[in-house]
Tab-separated table of C-alpha atoms in Angstrom:
chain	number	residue	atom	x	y	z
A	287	UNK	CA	0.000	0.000	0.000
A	288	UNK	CA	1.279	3.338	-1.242
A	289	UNK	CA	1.282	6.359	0.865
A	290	UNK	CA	0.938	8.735	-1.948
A	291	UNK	CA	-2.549	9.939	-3.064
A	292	UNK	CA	-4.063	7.886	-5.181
A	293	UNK	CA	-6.422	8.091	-8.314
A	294	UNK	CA	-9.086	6.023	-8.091
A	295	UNK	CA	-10.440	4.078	-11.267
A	296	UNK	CA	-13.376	2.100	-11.310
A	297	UNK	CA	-14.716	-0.264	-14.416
A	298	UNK	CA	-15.877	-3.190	-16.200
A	299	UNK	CA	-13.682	-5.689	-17.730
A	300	UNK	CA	-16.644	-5.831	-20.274
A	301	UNK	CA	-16.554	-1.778	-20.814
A	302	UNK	CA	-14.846	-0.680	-23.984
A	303	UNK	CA	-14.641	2.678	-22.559
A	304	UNK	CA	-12.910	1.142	-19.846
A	305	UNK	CA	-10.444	-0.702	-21.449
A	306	UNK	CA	-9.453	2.581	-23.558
A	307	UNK	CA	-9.337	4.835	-20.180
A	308	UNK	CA	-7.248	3.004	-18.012
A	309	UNK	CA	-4.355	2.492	-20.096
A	310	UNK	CA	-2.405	5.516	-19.396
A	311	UNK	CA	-3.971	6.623	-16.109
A	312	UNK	CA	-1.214	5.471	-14.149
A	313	UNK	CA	1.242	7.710	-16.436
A	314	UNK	CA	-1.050	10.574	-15.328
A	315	UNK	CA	-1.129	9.734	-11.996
A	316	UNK	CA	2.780	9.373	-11.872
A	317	UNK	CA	2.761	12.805	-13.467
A	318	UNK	CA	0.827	14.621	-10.410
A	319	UNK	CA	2.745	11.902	-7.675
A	320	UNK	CA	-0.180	10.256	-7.419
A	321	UNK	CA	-0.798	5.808	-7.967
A	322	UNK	CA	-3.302	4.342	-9.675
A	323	UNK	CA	-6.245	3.072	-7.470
A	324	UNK	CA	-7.492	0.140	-9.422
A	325	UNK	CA	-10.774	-1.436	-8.405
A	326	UNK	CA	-12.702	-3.719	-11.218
A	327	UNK	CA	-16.438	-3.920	-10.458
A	328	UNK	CA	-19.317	-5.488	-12.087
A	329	UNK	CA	-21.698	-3.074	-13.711
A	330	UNK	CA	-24.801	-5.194	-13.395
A	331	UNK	CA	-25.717	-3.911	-10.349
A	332	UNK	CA	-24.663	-0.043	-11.104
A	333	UNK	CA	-27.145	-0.082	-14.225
A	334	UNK	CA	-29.998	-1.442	-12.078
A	335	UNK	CA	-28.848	1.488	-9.243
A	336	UNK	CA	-28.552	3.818	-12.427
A	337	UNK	CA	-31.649	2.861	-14.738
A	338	UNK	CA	-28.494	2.142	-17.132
A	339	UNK	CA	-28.182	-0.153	-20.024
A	340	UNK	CA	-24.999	-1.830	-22.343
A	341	UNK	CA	-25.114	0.298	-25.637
A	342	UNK	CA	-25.786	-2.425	-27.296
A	343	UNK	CA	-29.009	-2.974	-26.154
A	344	UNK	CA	-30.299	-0.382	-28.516
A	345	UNK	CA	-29.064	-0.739	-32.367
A	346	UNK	CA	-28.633	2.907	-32.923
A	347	UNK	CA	-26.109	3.349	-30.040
A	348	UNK	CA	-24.759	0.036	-30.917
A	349	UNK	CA	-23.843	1.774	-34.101
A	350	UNK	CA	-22.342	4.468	-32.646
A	351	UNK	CA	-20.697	2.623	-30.207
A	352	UNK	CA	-18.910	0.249	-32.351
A	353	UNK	CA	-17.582	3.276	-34.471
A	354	UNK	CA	-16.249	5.201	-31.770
A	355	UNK	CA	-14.347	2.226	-30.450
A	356	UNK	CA	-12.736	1.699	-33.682
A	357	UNK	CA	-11.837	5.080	-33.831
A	358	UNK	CA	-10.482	5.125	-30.258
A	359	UNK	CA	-8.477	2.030	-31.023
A	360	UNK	CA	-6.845	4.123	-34.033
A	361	UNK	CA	-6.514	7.231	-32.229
A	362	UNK	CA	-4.552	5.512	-29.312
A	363	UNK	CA	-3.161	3.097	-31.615
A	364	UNK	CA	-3.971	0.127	-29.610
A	365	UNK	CA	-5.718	-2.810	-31.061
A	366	UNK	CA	-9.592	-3.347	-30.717
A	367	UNK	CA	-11.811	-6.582	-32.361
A	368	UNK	CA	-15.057	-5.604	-31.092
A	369	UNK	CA	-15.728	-9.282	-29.164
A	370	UNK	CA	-18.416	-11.522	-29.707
A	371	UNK	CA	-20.391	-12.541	-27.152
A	372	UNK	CA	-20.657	-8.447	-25.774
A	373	UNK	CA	-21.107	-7.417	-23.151
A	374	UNK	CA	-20.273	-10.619	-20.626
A	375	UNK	CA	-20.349	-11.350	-17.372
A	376	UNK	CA	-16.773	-9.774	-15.555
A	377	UNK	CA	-17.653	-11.940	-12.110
A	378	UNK	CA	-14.390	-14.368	-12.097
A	379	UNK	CA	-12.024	-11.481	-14.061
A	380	UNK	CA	-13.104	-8.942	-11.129
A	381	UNK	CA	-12.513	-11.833	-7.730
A	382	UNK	CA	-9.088	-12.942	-9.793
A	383	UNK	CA	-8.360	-9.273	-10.038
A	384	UNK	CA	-8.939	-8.583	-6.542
A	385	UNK	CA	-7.156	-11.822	-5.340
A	386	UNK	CA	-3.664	-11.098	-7.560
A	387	UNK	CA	-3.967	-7.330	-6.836
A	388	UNK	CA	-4.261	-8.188	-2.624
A	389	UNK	CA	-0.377	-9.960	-2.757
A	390	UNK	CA	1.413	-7.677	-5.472
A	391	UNK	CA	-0.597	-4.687	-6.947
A	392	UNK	CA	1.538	-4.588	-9.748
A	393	UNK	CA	1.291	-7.847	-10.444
A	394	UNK	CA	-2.452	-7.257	-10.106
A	395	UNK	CA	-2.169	-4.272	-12.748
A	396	UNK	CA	-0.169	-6.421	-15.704
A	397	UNK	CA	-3.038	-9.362	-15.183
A	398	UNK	CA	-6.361	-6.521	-15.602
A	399	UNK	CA	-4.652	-5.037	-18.752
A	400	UNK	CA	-3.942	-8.945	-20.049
A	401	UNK	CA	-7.583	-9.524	-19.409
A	402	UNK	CA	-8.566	-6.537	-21.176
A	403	UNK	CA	-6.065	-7.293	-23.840
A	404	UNK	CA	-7.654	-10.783	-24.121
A	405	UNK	CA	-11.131	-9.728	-24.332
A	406	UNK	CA	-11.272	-6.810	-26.903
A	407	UNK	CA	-8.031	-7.573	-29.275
A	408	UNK	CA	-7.597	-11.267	-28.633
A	409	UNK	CA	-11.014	-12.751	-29.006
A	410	UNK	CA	-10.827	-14.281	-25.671
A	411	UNK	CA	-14.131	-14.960	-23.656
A	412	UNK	CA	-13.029	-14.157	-20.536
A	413	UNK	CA	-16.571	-14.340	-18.475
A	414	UNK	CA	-15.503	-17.926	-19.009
A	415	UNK	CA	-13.341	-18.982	-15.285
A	416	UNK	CA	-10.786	-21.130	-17.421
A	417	UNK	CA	-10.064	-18.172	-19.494
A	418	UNK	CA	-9.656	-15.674	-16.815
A	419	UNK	CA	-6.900	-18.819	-15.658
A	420	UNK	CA	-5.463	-18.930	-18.786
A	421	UNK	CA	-4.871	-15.311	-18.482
A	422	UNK	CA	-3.262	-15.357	-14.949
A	423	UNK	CA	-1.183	-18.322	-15.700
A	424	UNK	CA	-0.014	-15.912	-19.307
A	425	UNK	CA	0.791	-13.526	-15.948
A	426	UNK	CA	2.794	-15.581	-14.376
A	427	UNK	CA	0.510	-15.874	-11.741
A	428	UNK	CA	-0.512	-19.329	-9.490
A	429	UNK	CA	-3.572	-20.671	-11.000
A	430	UNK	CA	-3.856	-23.715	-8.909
A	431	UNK	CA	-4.111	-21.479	-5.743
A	432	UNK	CA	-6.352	-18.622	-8.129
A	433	UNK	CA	-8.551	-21.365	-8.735
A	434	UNK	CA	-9.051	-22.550	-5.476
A	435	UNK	CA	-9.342	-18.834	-4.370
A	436	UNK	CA	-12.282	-17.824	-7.016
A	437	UNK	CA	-14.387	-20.667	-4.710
A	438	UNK	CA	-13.725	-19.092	-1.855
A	439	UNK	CA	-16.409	-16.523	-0.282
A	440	UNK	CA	-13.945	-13.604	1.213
A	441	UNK	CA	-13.106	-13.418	-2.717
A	442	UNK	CA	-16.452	-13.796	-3.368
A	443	UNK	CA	-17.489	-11.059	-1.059
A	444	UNK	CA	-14.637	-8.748	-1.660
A	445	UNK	CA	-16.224	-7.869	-5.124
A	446	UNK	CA	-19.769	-7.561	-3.971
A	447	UNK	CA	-18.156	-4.895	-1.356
A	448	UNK	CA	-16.285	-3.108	-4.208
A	449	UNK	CA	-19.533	-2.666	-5.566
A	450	UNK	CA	-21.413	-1.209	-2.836
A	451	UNK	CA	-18.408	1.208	-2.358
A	452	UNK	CA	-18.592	2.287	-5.599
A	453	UNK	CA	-22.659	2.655	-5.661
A	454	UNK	CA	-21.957	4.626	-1.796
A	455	UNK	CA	-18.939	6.888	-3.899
A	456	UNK	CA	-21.368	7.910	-6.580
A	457	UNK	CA	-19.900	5.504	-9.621
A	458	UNK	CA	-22.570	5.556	-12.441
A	459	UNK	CA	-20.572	3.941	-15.303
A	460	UNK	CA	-17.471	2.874	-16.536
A	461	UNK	CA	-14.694	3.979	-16.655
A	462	UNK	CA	-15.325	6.362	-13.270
A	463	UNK	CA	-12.588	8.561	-11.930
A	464	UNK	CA	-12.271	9.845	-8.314
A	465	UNK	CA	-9.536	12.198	-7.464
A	466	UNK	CA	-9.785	13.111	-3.660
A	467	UNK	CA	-13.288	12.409	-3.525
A	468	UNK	CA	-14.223	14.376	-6.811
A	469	UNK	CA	-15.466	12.160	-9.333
A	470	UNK	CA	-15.232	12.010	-13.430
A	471	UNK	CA	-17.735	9.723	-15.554
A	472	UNK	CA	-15.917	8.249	-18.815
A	473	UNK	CA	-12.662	8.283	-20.876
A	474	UNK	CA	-13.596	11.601	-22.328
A	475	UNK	CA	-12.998	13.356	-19.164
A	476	UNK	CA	-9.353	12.157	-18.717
A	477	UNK	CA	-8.724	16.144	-19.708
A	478	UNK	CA	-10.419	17.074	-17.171
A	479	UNK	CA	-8.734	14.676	-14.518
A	480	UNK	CA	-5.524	15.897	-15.465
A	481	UNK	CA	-6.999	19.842	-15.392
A	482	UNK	CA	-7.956	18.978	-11.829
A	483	UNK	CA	-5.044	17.910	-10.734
A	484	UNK	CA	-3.286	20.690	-12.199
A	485	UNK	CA	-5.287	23.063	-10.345
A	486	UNK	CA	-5.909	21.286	-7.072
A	487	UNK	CA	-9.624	22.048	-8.368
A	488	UNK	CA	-11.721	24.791	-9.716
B	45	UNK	CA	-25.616	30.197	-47.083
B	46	UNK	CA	-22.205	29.802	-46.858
B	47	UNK	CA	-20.310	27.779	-49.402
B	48	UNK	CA	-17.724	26.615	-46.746
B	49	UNK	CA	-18.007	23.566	-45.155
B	50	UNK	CA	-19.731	22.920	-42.014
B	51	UNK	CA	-19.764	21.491	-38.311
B	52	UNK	CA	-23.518	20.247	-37.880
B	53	UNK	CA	-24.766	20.890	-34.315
B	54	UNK	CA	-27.447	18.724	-33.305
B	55	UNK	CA	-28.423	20.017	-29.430
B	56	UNK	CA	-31.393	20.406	-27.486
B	57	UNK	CA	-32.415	23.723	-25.697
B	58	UNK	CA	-33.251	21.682	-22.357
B	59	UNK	CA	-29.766	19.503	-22.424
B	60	UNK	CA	-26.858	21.184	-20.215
B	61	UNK	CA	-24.658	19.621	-22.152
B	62	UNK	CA	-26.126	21.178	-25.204
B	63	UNK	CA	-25.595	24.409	-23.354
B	64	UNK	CA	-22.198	24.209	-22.558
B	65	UNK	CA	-20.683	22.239	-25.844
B	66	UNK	CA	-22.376	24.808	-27.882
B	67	UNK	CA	-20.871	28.191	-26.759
B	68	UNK	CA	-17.031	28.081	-28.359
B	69	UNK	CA	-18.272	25.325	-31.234
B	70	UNK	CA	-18.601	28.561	-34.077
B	71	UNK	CA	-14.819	29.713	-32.745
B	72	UNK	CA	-13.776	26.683	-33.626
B	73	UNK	CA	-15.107	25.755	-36.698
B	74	UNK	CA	-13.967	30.022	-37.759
B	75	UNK	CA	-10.176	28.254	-37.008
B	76	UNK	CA	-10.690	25.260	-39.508
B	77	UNK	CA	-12.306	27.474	-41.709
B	78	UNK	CA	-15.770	26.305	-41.217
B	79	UNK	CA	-19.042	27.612	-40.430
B	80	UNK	CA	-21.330	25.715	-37.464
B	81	UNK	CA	-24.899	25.036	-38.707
B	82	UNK	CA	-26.909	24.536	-35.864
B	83	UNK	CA	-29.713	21.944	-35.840
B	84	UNK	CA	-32.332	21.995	-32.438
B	85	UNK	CA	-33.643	18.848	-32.046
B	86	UNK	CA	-35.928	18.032	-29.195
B	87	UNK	CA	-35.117	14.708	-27.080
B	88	UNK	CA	-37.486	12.902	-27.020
B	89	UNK	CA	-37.989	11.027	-30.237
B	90	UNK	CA	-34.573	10.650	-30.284
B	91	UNK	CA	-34.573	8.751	-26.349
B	92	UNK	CA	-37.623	6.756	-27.716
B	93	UNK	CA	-34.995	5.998	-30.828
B	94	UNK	CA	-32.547	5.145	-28.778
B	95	UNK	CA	-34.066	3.558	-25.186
B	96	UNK	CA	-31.997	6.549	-23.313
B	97	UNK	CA	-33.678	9.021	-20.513
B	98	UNK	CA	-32.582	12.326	-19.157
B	99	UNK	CA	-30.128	12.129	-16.309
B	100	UNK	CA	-32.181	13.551	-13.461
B	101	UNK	CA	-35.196	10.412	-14.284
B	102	UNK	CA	-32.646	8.358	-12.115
B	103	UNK	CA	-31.169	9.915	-8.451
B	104	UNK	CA	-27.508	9.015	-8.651
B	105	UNK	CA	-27.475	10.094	-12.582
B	106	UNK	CA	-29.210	13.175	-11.566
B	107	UNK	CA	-26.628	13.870	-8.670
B	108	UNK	CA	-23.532	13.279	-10.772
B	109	UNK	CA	-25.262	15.208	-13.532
B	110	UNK	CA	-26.208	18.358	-11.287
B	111	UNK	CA	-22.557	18.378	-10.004
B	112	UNK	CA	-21.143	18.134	-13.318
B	113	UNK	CA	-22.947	20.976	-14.440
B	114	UNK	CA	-22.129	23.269	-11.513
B	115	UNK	CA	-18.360	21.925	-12.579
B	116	UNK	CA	-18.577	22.477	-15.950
B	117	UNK	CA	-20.121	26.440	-15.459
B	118	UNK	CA	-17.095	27.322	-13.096
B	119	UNK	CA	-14.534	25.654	-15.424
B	120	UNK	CA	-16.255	27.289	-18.608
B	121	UNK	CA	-16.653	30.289	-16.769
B	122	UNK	CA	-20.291	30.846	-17.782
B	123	UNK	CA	-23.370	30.702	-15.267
B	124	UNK	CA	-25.609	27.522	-14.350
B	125	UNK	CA	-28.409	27.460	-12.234
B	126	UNK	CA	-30.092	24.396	-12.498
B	127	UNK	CA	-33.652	25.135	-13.553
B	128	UNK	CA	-36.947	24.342	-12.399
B	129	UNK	CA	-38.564	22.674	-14.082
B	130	UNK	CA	-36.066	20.164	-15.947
B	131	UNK	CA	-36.096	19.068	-18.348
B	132	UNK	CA	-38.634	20.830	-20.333
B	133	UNK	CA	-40.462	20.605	-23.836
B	134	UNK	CA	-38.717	22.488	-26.341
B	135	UNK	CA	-40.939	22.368	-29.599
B	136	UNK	CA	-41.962	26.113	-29.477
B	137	UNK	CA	-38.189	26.903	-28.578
B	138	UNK	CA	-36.846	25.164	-31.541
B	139	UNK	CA	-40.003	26.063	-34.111
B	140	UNK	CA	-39.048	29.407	-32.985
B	141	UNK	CA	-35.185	29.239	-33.957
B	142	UNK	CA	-35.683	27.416	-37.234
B	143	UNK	CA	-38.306	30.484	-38.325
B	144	UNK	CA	-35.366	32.950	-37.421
B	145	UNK	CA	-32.648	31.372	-38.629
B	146	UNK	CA	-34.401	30.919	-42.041
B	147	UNK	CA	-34.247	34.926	-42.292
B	148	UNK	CA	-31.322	35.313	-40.963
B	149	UNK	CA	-28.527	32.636	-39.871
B	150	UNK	CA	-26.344	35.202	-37.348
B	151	UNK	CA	-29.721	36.383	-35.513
B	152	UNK	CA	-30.607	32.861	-34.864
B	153	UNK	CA	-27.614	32.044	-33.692
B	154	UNK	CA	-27.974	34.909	-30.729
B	155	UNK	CA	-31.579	33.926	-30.612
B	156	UNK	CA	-30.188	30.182	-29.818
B	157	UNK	CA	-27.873	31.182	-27.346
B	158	UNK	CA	-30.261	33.998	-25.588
B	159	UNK	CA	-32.688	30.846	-25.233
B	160	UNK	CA	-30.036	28.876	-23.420
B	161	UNK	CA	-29.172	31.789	-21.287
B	162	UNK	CA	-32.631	32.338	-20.425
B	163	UNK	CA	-33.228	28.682	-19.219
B	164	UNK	CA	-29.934	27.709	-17.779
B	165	UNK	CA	-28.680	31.053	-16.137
B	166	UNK	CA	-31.974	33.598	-15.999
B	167	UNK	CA	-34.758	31.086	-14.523
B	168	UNK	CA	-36.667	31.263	-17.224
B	169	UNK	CA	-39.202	28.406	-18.543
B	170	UNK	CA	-38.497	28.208	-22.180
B	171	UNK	CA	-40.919	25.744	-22.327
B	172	UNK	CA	-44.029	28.263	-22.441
B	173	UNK	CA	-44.339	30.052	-26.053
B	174	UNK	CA	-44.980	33.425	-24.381
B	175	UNK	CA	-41.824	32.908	-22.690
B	176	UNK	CA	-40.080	32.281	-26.099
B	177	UNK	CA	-41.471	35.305	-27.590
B	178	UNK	CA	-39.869	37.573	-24.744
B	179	UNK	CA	-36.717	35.873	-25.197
B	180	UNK	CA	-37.616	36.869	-29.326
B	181	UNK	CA	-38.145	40.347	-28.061
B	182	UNK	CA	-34.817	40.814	-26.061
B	183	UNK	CA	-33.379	39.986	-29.636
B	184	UNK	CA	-34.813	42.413	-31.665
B	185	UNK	CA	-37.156	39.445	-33.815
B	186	UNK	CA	-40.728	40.470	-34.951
B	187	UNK	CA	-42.450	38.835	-32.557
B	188	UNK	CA	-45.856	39.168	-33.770
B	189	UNK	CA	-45.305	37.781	-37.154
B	190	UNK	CA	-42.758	34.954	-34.938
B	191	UNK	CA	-45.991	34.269	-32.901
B	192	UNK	CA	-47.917	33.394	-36.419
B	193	UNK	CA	-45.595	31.396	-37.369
B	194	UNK	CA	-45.398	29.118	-34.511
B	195	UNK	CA	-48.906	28.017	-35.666
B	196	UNK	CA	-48.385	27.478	-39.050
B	197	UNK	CA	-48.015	23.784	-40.556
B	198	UNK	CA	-44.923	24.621	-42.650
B	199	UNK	CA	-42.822	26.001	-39.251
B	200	UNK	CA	-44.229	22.771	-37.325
B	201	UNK	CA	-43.057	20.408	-40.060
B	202	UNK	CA	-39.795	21.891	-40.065
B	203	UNK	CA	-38.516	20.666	-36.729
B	204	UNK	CA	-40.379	17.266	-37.504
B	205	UNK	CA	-38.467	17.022	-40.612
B	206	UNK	CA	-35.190	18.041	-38.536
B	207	UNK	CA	-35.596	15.308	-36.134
B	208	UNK	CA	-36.286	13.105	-38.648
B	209	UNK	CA	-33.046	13.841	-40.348
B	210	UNK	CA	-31.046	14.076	-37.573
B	211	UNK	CA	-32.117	9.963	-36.616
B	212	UNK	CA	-31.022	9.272	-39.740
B	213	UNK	CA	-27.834	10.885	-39.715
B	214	UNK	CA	-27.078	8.997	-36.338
B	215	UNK	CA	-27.243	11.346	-33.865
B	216	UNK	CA	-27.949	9.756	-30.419
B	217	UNK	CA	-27.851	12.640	-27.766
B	218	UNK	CA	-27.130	16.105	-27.480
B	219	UNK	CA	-25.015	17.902	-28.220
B	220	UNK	CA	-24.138	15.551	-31.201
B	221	UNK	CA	-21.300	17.165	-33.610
B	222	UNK	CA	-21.263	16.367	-37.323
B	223	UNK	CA	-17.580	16.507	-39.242
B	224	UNK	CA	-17.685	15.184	-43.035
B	225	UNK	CA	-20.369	12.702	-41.846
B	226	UNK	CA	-18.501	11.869	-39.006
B	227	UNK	CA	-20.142	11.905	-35.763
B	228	UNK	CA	-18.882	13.122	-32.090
B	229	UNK	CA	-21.384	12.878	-29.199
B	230	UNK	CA	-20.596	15.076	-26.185
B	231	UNK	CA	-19.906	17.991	-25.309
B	232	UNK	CA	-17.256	15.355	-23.623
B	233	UNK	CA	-15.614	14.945	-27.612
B	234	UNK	CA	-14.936	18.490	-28.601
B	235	UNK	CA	-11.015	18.028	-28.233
B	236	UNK	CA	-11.657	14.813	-30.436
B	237	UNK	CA	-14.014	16.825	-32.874
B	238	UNK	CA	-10.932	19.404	-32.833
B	239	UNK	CA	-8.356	16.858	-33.547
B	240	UNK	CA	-10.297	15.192	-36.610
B	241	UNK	CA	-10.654	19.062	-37.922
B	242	UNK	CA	-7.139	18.885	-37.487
B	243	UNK	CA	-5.570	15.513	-38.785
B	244	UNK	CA	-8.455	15.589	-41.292
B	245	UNK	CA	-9.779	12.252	-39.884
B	246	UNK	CA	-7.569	9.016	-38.513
């Protein structure tokens, strides 16, 4: 645990906009002193707080949706296959997440960008559990004692608390920025992260 | 009309977003050498196109949204007092800016932006035609012959005819921002409309 301020990040490992925001927040947060805060949740439960929906759900933001990803892939030139099945279910990514993080955070970072990395440019399913172990063991990471841990309720419980946390911090939607309890809704607002911490706030 | 090329401006006069993304839109398009063409829309065939909802139907959306707002006016540096009612119809609003800018394109544009004032900073409910026709007034616009005109079939098909286009074009929200057929929506995407102006698309 770092003693530095932190930037918090919350998202989906299903959440396009996530996977584009979070790859250089930690650059930003090294810029200001700050670390990277990263806490996976499961946006099930924030749509049904949120009267949210996937965009997908509706064919003419499905449209848009899959355009702007395309174009975010070739703006940030990093690679996106829109997946197929979309959105899943982010249950076992988030406990693994939250299990690898708890012994070596950085550890815990490489493994959530893999799993992104899987998901939306590899064609990997990972709401599937033997995926998500596929991914760790790509990591480096101990699946026989990950798979034993992904049974277990703490792990099990440690995601359902993320998510009340983040419903009790005001996250409506991922990606979801908090800088010192100040809060910033999607990857188009990174600007405006970095303008805040700039100014210390306006 | 101009013969330059355009940014289209799709907006509603009831979306804060709309408000804000719509005040420095025309300085920017002057520096590519464009012109903005602004399009009001109202929301709600567009939602019912769609499946979305205005923020404040849902309590956390609505606090986030209310916040962001208040955030937005002291980083933009232009007022915000969240109205009462919101959000509010906006046919006679928009009838009323299509029948100006017709006549003339600049005197619209204040028109637009005196209507946005009016709602967002002045407490006034834009919503009521005789509050329209004030706002009309303040600008200089015949008001009696704008008054006969908000009853006539030709002004009423008009904004039909503008939502109608604007579904098909794609646009999904407000403020939605048209390059070359290329869509932005946000007032969240204006660096990214400004960087496609730029690069000439990616």
């Amino acid at each position: 645990m770092s003693d530095k301020k932190t930037i918090e990040v919350y998202f989906d490992f299903s959440s396009p906009y996530g996977y584009f925001g979070i790859q250089k927040i930690d650059r930003l947060a090294e810029e200001y002193g700050r670390v990277g805060e990263w806490h996976p949740i499961v946006l099930g439960p924030i749509f049904k707080h949120t009267g949210g929906a996937p965009f997908v759900t509706n064919p003419a933001k499905e449209a848009y949706g899959i355009h702007d990803w395309n174009r975010m892939s070739r703006y940030m030139g990093i690679p996106y296959n829109h997946p197929d099945p979309f959105p899943i279910g982010t249950v076992a990514a988030a406990r693994a997440f939250y299990w690898v993080s708890d012994q070596d955070a950085d550890l815990g970072k490489t493994f959530a960008l893999k799993l992104y990395e899987d998901y939306f440019a590899n064609g990997k399913n990972i709401s599937e559990k033997e995926v998500v172990l596929q991914t760790a063991k790509d990591c480096g990471i101990d699946v026989a004692a990950l798979a034993d841990a992904l049974n277990d309720d703490a792990v099990k419980s440690r995601l359902n608390k993320e998510v009340d946390t983040a419903i009790e911090k005001g996250v409506v939607g991922s990606p979801y920025f908090i800088v010192d309890g100040e809060g910033f809704w999607g990857s188009d607002r990174i600007w405006m992260v970095k303008y805040w911490l700039k100014k210390g706030g306006w």
